[in-house]
Short mmCIF file of C-alpha atoms and ligand atoms in Angstrom, two decimals:
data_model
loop_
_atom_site.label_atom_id
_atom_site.label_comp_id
_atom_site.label_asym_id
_atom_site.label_seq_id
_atom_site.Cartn_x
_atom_site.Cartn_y
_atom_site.Cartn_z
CA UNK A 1 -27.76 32.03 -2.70
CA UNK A 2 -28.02 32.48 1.15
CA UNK A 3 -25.70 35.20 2.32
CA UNK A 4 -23.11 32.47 4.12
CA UNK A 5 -21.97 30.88 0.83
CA UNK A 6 -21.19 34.55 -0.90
CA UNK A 7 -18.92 35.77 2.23
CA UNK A 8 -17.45 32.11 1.82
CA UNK A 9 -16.67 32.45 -2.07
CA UNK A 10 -15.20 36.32 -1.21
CA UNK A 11 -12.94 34.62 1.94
CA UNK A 12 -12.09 31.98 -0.88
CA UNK A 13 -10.67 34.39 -3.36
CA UNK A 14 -9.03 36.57 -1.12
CA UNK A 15 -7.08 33.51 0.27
CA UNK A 16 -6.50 32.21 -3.56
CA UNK A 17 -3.85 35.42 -3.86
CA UNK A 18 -1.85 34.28 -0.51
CA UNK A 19 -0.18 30.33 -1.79
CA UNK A 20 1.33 30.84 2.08
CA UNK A 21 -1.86 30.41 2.99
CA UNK A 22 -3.00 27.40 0.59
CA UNK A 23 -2.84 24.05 1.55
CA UNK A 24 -4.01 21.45 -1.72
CA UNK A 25 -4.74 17.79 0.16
CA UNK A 26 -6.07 14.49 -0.61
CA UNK A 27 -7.52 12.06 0.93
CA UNK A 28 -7.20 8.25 1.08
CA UNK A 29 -7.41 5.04 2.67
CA UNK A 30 -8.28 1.31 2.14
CA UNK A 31 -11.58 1.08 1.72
CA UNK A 32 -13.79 1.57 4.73
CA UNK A 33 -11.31 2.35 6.70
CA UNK A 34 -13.13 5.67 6.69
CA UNK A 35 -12.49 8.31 3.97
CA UNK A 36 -15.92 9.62 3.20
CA UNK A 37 -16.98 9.31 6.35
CA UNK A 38 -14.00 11.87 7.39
CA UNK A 39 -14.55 14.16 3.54
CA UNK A 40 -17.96 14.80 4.88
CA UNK A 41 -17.29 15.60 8.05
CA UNK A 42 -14.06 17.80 7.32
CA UNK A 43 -16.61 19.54 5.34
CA UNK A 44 -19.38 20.40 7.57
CA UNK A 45 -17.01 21.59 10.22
CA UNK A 46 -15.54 23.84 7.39
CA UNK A 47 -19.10 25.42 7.41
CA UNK A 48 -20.01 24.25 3.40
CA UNK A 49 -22.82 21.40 4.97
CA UNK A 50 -24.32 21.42 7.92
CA UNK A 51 -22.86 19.02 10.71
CA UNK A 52 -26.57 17.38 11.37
CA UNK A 53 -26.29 16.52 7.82
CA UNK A 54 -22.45 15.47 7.71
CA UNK A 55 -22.85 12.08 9.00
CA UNK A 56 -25.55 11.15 6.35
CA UNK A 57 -22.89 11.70 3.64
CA UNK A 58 -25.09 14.43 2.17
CA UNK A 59 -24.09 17.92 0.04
CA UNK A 60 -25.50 20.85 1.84
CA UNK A 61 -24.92 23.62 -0.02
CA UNK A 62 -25.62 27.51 1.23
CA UNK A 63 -27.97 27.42 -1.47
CA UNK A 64 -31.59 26.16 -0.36
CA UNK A 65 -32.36 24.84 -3.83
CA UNK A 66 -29.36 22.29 -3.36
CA UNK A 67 -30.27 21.74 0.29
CA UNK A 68 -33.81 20.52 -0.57
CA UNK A 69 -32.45 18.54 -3.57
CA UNK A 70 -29.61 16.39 -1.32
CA UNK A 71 -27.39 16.66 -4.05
CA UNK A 72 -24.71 14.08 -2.80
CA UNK A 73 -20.98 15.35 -2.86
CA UNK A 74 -19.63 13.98 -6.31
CA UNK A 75 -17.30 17.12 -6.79
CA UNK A 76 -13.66 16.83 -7.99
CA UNK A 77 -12.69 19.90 -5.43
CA UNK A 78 -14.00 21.56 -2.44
CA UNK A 79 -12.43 24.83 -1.01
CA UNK A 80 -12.59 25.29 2.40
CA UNK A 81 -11.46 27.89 4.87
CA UNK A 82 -9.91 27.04 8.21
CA UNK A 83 -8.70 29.38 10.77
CA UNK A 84 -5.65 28.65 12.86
CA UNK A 85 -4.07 31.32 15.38
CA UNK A 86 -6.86 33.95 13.80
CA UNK A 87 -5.25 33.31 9.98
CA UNK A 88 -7.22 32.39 7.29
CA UNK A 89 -6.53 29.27 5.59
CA UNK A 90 -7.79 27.89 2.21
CA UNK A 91 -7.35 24.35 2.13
CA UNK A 92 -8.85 22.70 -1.75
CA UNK A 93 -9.42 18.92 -0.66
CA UNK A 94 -9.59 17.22 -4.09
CA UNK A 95 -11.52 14.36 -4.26
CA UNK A 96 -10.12 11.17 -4.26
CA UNK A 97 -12.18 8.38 -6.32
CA UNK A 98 -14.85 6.26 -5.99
CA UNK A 99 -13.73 2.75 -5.18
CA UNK A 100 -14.79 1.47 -8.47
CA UNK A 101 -12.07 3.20 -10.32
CA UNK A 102 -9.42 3.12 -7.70
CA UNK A 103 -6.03 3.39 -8.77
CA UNK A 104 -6.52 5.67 -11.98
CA UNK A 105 -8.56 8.18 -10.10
CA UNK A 106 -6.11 8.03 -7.05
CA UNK A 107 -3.26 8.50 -9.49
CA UNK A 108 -5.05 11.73 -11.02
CA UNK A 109 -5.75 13.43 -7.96
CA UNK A 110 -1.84 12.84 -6.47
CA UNK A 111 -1.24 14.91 -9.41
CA UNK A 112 -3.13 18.42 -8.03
CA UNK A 113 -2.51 17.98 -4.37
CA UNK A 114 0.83 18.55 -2.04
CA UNK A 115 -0.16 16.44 0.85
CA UNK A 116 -2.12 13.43 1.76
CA UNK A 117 -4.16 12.74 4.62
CA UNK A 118 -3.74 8.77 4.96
CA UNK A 119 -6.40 7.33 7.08
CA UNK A 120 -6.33 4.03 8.76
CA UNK A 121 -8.67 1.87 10.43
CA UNK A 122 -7.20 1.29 13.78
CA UNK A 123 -8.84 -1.77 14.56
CA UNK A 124 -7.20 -3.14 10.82
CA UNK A 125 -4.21 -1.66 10.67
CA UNK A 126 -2.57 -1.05 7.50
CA UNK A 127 -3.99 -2.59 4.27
CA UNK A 128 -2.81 -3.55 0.58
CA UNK A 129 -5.05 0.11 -0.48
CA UNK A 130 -2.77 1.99 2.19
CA UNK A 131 -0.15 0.72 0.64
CA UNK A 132 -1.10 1.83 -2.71
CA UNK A 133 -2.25 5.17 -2.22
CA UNK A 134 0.89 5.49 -0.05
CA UNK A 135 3.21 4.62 -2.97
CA UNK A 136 1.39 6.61 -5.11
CA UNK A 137 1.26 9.86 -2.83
CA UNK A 138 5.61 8.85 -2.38
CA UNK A 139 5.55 8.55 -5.98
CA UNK A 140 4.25 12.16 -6.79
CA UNK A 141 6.28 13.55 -4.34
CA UNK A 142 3.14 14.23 -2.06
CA UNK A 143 3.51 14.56 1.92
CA UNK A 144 1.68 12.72 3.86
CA UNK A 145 0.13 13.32 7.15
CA UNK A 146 -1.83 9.78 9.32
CA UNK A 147 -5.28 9.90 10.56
CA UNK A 148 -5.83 6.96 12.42
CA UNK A 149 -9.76 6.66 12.36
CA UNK A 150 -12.08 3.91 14.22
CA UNK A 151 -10.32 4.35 17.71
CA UNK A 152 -13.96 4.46 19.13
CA UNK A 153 -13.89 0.56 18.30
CA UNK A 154 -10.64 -0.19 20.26
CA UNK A 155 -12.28 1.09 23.48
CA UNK A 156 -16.06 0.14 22.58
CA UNK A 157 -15.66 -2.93 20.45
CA UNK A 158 -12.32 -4.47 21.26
CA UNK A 159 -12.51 -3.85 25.01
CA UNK A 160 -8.65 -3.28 25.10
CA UNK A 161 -7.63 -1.55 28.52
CA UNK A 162 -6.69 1.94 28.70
CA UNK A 163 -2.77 1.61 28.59
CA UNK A 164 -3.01 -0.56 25.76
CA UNK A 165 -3.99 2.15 23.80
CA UNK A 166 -0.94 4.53 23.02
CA UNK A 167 0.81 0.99 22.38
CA UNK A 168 -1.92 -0.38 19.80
CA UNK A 169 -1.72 3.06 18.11
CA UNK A 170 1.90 3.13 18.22
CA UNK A 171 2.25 0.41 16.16
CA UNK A 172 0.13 1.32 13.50
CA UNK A 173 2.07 4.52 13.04
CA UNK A 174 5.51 2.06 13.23
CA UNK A 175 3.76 0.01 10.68
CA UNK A 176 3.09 3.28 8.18
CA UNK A 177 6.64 4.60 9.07
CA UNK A 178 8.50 1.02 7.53
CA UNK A 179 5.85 1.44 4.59
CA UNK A 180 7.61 5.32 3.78
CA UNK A 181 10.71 4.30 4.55
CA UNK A 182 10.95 1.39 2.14
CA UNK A 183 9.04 3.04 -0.29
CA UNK A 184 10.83 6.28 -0.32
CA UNK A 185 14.32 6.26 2.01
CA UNK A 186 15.67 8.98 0.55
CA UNK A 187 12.79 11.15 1.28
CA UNK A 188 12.10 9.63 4.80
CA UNK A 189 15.21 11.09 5.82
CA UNK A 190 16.17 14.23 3.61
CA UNK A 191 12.04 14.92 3.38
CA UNK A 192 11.70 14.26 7.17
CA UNK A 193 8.91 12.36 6.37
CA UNK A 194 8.46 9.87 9.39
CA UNK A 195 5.07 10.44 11.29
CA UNK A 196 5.84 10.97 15.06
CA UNK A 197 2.79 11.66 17.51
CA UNK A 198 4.92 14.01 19.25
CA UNK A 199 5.30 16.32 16.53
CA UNK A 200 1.94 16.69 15.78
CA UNK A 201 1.68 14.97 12.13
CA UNK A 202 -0.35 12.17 12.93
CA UNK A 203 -4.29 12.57 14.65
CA UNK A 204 -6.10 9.97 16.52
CA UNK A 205 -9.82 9.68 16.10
CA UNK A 206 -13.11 8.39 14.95
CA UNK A 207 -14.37 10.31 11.56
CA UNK A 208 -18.36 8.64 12.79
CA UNK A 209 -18.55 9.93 16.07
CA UNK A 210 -16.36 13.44 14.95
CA UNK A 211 -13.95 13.81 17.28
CA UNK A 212 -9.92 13.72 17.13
CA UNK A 213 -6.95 14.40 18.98
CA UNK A 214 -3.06 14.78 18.24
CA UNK A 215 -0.47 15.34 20.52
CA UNK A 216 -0.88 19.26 20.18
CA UNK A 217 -4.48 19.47 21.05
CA UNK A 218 -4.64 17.43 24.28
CA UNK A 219 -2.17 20.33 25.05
CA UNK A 220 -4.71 22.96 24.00
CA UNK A 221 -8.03 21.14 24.64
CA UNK A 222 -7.07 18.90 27.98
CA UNK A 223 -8.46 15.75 26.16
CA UNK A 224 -5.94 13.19 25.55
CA UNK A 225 -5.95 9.42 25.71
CA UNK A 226 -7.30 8.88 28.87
CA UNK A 227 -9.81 11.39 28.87
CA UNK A 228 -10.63 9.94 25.30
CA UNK A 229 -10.96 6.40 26.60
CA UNK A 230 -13.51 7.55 29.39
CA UNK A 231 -16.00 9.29 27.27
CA UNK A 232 -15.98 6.29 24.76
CA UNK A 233 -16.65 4.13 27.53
CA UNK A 234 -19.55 6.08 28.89
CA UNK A 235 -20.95 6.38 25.47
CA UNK A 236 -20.82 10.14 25.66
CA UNK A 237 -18.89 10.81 22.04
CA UNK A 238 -21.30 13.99 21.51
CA UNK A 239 -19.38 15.73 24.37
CA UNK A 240 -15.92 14.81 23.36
CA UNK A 241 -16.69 15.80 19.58
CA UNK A 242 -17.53 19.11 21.67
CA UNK A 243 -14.38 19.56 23.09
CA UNK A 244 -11.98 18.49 20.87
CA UNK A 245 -13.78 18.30 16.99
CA UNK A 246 -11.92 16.23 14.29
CA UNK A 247 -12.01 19.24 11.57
CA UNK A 248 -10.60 21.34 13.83
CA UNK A 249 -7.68 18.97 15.27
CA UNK A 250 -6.97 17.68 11.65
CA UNK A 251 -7.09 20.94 9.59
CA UNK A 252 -4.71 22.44 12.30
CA UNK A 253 -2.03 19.15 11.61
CA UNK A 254 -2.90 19.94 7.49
CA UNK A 255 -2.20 23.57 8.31
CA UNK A 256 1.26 23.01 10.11
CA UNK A 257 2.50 19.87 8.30
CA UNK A 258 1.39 19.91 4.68
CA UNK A 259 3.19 22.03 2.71
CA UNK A 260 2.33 25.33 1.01
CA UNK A 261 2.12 25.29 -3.06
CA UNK A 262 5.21 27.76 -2.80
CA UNK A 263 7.09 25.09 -0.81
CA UNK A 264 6.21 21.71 -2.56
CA UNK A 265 6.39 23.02 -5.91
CA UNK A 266 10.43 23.00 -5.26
CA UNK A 267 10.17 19.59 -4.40
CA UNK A 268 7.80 18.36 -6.59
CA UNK A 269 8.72 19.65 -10.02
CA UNK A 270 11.95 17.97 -10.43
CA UNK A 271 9.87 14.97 -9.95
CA UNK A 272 6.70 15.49 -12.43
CA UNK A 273 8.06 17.44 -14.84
CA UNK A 274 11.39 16.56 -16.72
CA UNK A 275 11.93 20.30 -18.67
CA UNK A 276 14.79 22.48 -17.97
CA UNK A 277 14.63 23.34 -14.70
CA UNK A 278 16.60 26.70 -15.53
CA UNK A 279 14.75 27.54 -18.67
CA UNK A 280 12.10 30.15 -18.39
CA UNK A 281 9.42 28.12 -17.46
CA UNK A 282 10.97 25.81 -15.57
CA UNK A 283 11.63 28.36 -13.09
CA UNK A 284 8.30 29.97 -12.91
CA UNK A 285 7.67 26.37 -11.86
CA UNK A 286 9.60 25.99 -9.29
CA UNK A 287 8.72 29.17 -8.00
CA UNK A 288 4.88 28.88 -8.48
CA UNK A 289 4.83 32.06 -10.11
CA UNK A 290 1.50 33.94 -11.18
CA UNK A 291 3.09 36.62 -13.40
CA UNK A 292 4.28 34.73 -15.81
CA UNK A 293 3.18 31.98 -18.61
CA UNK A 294 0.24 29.34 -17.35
CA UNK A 295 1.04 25.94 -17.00
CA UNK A 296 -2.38 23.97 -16.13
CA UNK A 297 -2.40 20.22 -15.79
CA UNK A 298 -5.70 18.75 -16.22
CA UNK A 299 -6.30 16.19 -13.64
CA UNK A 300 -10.14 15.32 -14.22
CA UNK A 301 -13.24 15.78 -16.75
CA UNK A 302 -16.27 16.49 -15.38
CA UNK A 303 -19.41 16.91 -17.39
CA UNK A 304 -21.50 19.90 -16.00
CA UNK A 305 -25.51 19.49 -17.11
CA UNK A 306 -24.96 24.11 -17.74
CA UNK A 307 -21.00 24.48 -19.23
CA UNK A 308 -21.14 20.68 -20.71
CA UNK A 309 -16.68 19.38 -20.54
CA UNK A 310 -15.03 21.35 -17.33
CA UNK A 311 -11.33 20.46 -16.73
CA UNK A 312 -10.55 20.22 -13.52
CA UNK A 313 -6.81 20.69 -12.50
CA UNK A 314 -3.85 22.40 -11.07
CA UNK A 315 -2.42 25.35 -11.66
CA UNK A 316 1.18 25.75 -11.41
CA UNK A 317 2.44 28.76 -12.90
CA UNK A 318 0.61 31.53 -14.26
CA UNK A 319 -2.98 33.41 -13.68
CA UNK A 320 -6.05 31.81 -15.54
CA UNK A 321 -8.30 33.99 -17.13
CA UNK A 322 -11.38 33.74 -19.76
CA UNK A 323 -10.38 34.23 -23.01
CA UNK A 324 -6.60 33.17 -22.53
CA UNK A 325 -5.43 31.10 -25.71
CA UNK A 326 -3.75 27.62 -24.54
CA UNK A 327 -2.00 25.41 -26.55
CA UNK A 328 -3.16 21.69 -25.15
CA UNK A 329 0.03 19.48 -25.22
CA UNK A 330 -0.03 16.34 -27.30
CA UNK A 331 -2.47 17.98 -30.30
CA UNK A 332 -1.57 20.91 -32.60
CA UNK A 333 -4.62 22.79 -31.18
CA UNK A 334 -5.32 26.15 -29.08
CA UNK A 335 -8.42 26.26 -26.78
CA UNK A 336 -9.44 29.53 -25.75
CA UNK A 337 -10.59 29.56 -21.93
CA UNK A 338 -14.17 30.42 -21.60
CA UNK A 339 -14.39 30.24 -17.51
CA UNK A 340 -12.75 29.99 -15.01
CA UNK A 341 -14.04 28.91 -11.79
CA UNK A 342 -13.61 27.36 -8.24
CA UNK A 343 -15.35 24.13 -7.23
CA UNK A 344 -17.21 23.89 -3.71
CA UNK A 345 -19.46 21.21 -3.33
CA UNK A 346 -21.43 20.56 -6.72
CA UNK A 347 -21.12 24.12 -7.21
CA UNK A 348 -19.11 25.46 -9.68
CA UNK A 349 -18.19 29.06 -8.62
CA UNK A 350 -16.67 31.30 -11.74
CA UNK A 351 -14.42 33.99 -10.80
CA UNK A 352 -12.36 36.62 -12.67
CA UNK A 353 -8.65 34.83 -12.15
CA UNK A 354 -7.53 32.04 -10.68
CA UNK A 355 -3.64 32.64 -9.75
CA UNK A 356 -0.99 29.91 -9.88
CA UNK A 357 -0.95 27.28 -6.61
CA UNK A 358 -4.67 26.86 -6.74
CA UNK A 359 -6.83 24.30 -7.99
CA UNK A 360 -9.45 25.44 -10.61
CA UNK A 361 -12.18 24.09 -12.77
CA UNK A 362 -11.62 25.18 -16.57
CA UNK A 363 -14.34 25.43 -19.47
CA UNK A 364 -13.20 25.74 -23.07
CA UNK A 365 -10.73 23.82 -23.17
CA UNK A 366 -12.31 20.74 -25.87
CA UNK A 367 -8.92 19.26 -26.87
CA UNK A 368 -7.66 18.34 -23.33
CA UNK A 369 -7.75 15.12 -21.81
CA UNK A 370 -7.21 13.98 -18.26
CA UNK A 371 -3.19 14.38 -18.28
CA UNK A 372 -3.29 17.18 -20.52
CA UNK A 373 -0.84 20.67 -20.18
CA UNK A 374 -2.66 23.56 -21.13
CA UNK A 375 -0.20 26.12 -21.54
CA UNK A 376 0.67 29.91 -23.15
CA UNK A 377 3.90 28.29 -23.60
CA UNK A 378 4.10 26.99 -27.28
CA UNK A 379 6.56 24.39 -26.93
CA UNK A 380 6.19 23.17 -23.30
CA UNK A 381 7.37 20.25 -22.25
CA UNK A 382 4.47 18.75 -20.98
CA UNK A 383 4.22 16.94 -17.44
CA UNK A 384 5.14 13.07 -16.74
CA UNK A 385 2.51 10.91 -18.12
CA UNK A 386 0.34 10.07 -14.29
CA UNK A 387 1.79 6.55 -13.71
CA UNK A 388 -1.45 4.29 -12.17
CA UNK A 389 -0.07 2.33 -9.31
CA UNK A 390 -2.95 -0.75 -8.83
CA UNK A 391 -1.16 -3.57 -7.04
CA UNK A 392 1.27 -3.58 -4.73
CA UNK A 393 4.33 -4.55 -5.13
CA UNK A 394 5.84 -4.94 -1.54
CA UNK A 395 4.94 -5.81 1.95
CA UNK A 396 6.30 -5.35 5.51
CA UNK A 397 6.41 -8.19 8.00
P1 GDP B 401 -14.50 4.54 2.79
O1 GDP B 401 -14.79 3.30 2.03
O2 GDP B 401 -13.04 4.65 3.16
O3 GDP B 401 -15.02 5.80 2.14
O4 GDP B 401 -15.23 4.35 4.21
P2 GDP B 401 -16.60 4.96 4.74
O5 GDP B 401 -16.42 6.37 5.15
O6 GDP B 401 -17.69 4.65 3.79
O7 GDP B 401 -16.76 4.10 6.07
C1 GDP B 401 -16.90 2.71 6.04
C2 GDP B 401 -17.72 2.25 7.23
O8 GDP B 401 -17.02 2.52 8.43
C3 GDP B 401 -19.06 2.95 7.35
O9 GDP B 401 -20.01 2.02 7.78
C4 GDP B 401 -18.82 4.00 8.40
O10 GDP B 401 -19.98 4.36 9.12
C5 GDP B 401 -17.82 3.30 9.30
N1 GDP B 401 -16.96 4.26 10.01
C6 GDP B 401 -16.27 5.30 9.48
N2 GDP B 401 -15.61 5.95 10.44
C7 GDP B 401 -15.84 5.29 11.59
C8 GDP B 401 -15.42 5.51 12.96
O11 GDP B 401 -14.69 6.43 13.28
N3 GDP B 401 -15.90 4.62 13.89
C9 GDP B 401 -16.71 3.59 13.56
N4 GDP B 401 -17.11 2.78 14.54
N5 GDP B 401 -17.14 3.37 12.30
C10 GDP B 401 -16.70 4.22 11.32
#
């Protein structure tokens, strides 16, 4: 392994002790309104594939082996570390599915993350899928954040004039803002959960051409809508993706407006998990505490070619270690951990301990099935059963 990926995995676990510093996002959309256009590219700015390579939707690992093989990203997690204000930040973007199994696999992932990046296709607008995923991120008690992708096409393709443009975009956020608040109106108000340009939650941009703005970075970079609008219209999208790069304008609006493990697991508990919220565990919940029992809830299966069954999931309280003896809720059965390791790319990375707030791959564990608890706790109540959301239920005129 080349030098970059081992300072990466060291950066990773010093950042996996610090859930201040730990964002745990999703991403989804309708589909081709862009999301693995923007997963690859979020991931090459990150550092873990090369940017030439980004575009052409293909894993680059710091390993040469998996560079020359073009493994494709197929991974349920990918750790990445972004830097705002000179702090670390370790942001695990789990992967949302494959179009073929929508709903189920969107449903799973809700499950691990805190926040949602929700990406729209500005030339479509909101679709049935946004809705979905929407309801389903509402549902789990996930944030979300709006990237509106494709604006390249409203200048280049649609030909709309230049102060059009806030007023076309405007509307799509209006359009996403009716979708929370119906869904959720509680939340929208008590969660503050309405996207406003102004404060910073919602980015502007086109995931193919790799550039983005929000209203925070024309601040910082010069480049807002007009300045956008010109360099689309000259065709010169290299120089813009220069000065104002989509990882770096979106991971900044994931780093200010998601929420930190510490922070959502107040908010989210009460909602997933129906135990005593007083009891023992229930507070080591709420508190995402490491110290204390594990509670793990598996979120996906993968089969690894080298470990064979690796659950994939969340951890919300506790510190996972090999050999740790969990009892897997639902069957009378122990498994005893045999690894535990982070996930970037197609790599698996195994590490000593994985502390509560962090997302981590799991071998060992032969009883558990996607939904699973895996706890120290003998009699835990496990989490909700993951609800699958397919069609929805509701539109706005
Ligand atoms: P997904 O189905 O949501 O994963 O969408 P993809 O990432 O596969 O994108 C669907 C199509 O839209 C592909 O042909 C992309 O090249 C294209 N696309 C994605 N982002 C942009 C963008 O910002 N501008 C333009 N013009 N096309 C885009």
């Amino acid at each position: 392994m080349a030098t970059r990926g081992k300072k990466m995995v060291e950066r990773v676990k010093d950042l996996m002790d610090k859930p201040e510093r730990i964002r745990n996002i999703g991403i989804c959309a309708h589909i081709d309104h862009g999301k693995t256009t923007l997963s690859d590219n979020l991931l090459g700015g990150s550092g873990m594939i090369s940017m030439d390579l980004a575009g052409k939707q293909l894993f680059m690992d710091f390993d040469e082996e998996e560079q020359a093989r073009g493994i494709t990203i197929n991974a349920a997690n990918v750790s990445m570390v972004h830097e705002v204000n000179g702090e670390e930040y370790l942001i695990n973007l789990i992967d949302t599915p494959g179009h073929v199994d929508f709903g189920g696999d969107v449903t799973r992932a809700m499950r691990a993350v805190d926040g949602a990046v929700v990406v729209v296709d500005a030339v479509e607008g909101t679709m049935p899928q946004t809705e979905t995923v929407l309801r389903q991120a509402l549902r789990e008690n996930v944030r979300p954040i709006l990237f509106i992708n494709k604006v390249d096409r409203l200048i280049n393709e649609l030909k709309i004039e230049k102060k059009e443009m806030p007023v076309r975009l405007g509307k799509v956020i209006d359009h996403v803002n009716k979708l929370i608040r119906n869904m959720s109106p509680e939340n929208y108000e008590k969660q503050n959960l309405k996207l406003d340009a102004a404060k910073g939650n919602v980015c502007f941009g086109s995931a193919l051409y790799k550039w983005a703005v929000s209203v925070p970075s024309m601040k910082n970079t010069g480049i807002g809508f007009n300045e956008v609008y010109d360099y689309c219209q000259a065709g010169n999208m290299k120089e813009l993706s220069q000065k104002s790069p989509l990882h770096a304008v979106l991971l900044d609006a994931v780093v200010h407006y998601l929420p930190t493990p510490l922070e959502a697991q107040k908010h989210r508990i009460p909602v997933i998990w129906k135990g005593d919220k007083d009891s023992k565990v229930g507070k080591n919940l709420m508190s995402c505490n490491p110290n204390e029992e594990i509670v793990f809830m598996v979120t996906k299966i993968l089969t690894d070619p080298h470990a064979g069954e690796v659950a994939v999931g969340r951890l919300f309280a506790g510190t996972l270690q090999r050999g740790q003896e969990l009892y897997i809720s639902g069957t009378a059965a122990t498994d005893r951990v045999q690894s535990v390791a982070i996930t970037m790319g197609a790599e698996r990375m195994e590490v000593e301990r994985i502390p509560a707030g962090n997302i981590a791959a799991v071998t060992g564990l032969r009883n558990a099935i996607v939904g699973s608890t895996g706890s120290t706790v003998r009699d835990m109540t496990p989490f909700e059963a993951i609800k699958h959301v397919s069609e929805p239920v509701m539109t706005v005129a």
